[in-house]
């Protein structure tokens, strides 16, 4: 079973500024942050961020049905340009950086698995700190899936293994 995250998240461009205290927790108030589409690069969405390198914070709240709560899950964010540190309900779940993946850190698919107890029924929050080292920065795709729950389906990307009725035919390539 999979749960597709909202396409509009909250974002805060920081560049070299300090992180706000508690930004990764579920209780943090992000109502003053700007709406940002995910997947997408911030330079393509906001003229004032055309030259922003450095930190950008993302947050998204989503509801989890009771049958998915308290399960082992996999969060698939797709590529994050360039580095990320990802949290769920305030708990660190994974990171890919230039140091951990020197050859492909900016295009590596983020797949973070975590044990039972982090997700809960009702409101949950994913928070991602992105560090853009050069050129455009942002999150390329997002998908939320329970472990062992069927085929991974990307919200954006170059291909799907098997086309589905709702798919954009221009995203499917035969191998």
Coordinates of C-alpha atoms in Angstrom, one line a residue:
X1 CA 0.0 0.0 0.0
X2 CA 1.3 3.5 -0.7
X3 CA 0.4 7.0 0.3
X4 CA 1.1 9.8 -2.1
X5 CA 2.3 13.0 -0.4
X6 CA 0.8 16.4 -1.2
X7 CA 2.3 18.2 -4.1
X8 CA 2.4 21.5 -2.2
X9 CA 4.8 21.7 0.8
X10 CA 6.0 24.6 2.9
X11 CA 9.4 26.0 2.3
X12 CA 11.8 28.4 3.9
X13 CA 14.9 29.7 2.0
X14 CA 17.8 30.2 4.4
X15 CA 21.0 30.3 2.3
X16 CA 23.6 30.8 5.0
X17 CA 21.2 31.8 7.8
X18 CA 20.7 29.8 11.1
X19 CA 18.1 27.1 11.3
X20 CA 15.0 28.0 13.3
X21 CA 14.8 26.0 16.6
X22 CA 12.6 22.9 16.3
X23 CA 11.9 23.3 12.6
X24 CA 12.0 19.5 12.1
X25 CA 9.4 18.8 14.8
X26 CA 5.7 18.1 14.1
X27 CA 4.6 21.0 16.5
X28 CA 6.6 23.7 14.7
X29 CA 4.5 26.5 13.2
X30 CA 5.3 26.8 9.5
X31 CA 2.3 28.8 8.5
X32 CA 4.4 31.9 7.5
X33 CA 6.6 29.8 5.2
X34 CA 5.9 30.0 1.5
X35 CA 4.1 27.3 -0.5
X36 CA 6.4 25.3 -2.8
X37 CA 5.6 22.6 -5.3
X38 CA 7.3 19.2 -4.9
X39 CA 8.7 17.9 -7.1
X40 CA 10.4 21.1 -8.4
X41 CA 13.4 23.3 -8.2
X42 CA 13.0 26.5 -6.1
X43 CA 14.7 28.7 -8.8
X44 CA 12.0 27.7 -11.3
X45 CA 9.2 28.7 -8.8
X46 CA 10.5 31.9 -7.3
X47 CA 12.3 34.8 -9.0
X48 CA 13.8 36.0 -5.8
X49 CA 15.6 32.6 -5.3
X50 CA 17.2 32.4 -8.7
X51 CA 20.7 32.6 -7.2
X52 CA 20.1 30.9 -3.9
X53 CA 22.7 28.4 -2.9
X54 CA 22.8 27.0 0.6
X55 CA 20.0 25.8 2.9
X56 CA 16.4 25.5 2.1
X57 CA 13.9 23.8 4.5
X58 CA 10.9 21.8 3.4
X59 CA 8.0 20.6 5.5
X60 CA 4.8 18.7 4.7
X61 CA 2.0 17.6 6.9
X62 CA -0.1 14.6 5.9
X63 CA -2.6 12.2 7.5
X64 CA -1.9 8.6 8.0
X65 CA -4.8 6.1 8.2
X66 CA -4.9 3.9 11.2
X67 CA -4.0 0.7 9.2
X68 CA -0.7 2.3 8.1
X69 CA 0.2 3.7 11.5
X70 CA 2.9 1.9 13.5
X71 CA 4.2 0.1 10.4
X72 CA 7.7 -0.2 9.0
X73 CA 7.8 2.2 6.1
X74 CA 10.0 3.4 3.3
X75 CA 10.0 7.1 2.3
X76 CA 11.1 7.6 -1.3
X77 CA 12.0 11.2 -2.0
X78 CA 13.7 10.7 -5.4
X79 CA 16.6 12.9 -6.1
X80 CA 17.4 15.9 -3.9
X81 CA 19.7 18.5 -5.4
X82 CA 22.2 18.5 -3.6
X83 CA 22.3 17.2 0.0
X84 CA 19.5 16.3 2.4
X85 CA 18.8 15.5 6.1
X86 CA 15.3 14.1 6.5
X87 CA 13.1 13.9 9.6
X88 CA 9.7 12.3 10.3
X89 CA 7.8 13.7 13.3
X90 CA 11.1 15.2 14.6
X91 CA 13.1 12.0 14.3
X92 CA 16.0 11.8 11.9
X93 CA 15.4 9.0 9.3
X94 CA 18.3 9.5 6.8
X95 CA 20.6 11.7 4.8
X96 CA 22.7 11.6 1.6
X97 CA 25.5 14.1 1.2
X98 CA 28.6 14.8 -0.9
X99 CA 30.6 13.0 1.8
X100 CA 28.4 9.9 2.0
X101 CA 27.8 9.5 -1.8
X102 CA 30.6 11.5 -3.5
X103 CA 29.8 10.2 -7.0
X104 CA 26.0 10.8 -7.2
X105 CA 24.9 12.8 -4.1
X106 CA 22.9 15.3 -6.2
X107 CA 21.0 12.6 -8.2
X108 CA 20.8 9.6 -5.8
X109 CA 17.3 8.4 -5.0
X110 CA 16.5 8.9 -1.4
X111 CA 15.0 5.7 0.2
X112 CA 14.8 5.9 3.9
X113 CA 13.3 3.0 5.9
X114 CA 12.4 3.2 9.5
X115 CA 11.0 1.0 12.2
X116 CA 7.6 1.0 13.8
X117 CA 6.7 3.8 16.1
X118 CA 7.7 6.9 14.1
X119 CA 4.4 7.2 12.1
X120 CA 1.2 7.6 13.9
X121 CA -2.5 7.6 13.0
X122 CA -3.6 11.1 12.1
X123 CA -1.3 14.1 11.4
X124 CA 2.4 13.4 10.6
X125 CA 5.2 15.8 9.4
X126 CA 8.1 15.2 7.1
X127 CA 10.8 17.8 7.3
X128 CA 13.8 18.0 4.9
X129 CA 16.8 20.2 5.1
X130 CA 18.3 20.6 1.6
X131 CA 21.8 22.1 1.0
X132 CA 22.3 23.3 -2.5
X133 CA 26.0 23.5 -3.4
X134 CA 25.7 25.1 -6.8
X135 CA 23.2 25.8 -9.6
X136 CA 19.5 24.9 -9.2
X137 CA 18.3 23.3 -5.9
X138 CA 15.2 21.4 -4.9
X139 CA 13.5 18.1 -4.7
X140 CA 12.9 16.0 -7.8
X141 CA 10.2 13.6 -6.8
X142 CA 8.3 12.3 -3.8
X143 CA 6.5 9.2 -2.9
X144 CA 5.5 7.6 0.4
X145 CA 5.2 3.8 0.5
X146 CA 4.7 1.1 3.2
X147 CA 7.5 -1.5 3.1
X148 CA 6.4 -4.5 1.0
X149 CA 3.5 -2.6 -0.3
X150 CA 3.7 -3.3 -4.1
X151 CA 5.3 -1.5 -7.0
X152 CA 7.0 1.9 -6.5
X153 CA 5.3 4.6 -8.5
X154 CA 7.2 7.9 -9.1
X155 CA 5.3 11.1 -9.2
X156 CA 7.8 12.4 -11.7
X157 CA 10.7 10.9 -13.5
X158 CA 11.8 9.3 -16.8
X159 CA 10.1 5.9 -16.6
X160 CA 7.8 3.5 -14.9
X161 CA 8.3 -0.3 -15.2
X162 CA 4.7 -0.8 -16.2
X163 CA 2.4 2.0 -17.5
X164 CA -0.7 2.7 -15.6
X165 CA -4.0 4.2 -16.8
X166 CA -3.3 7.6 -15.1
X167 CA 0.3 7.8 -16.4
X168 CA 1.6 10.6 -18.6
X169 CA 2.7 8.6 -21.8
X170 CA 5.7 10.9 -22.1
X171 CA 7.1 9.7 -18.9
X172 CA 7.2 6.0 -20.0
X173 CA 10.3 4.6 -21.8
X174 CA 10.5 1.0 -23.0
X175 CA 13.7 -0.7 -21.9

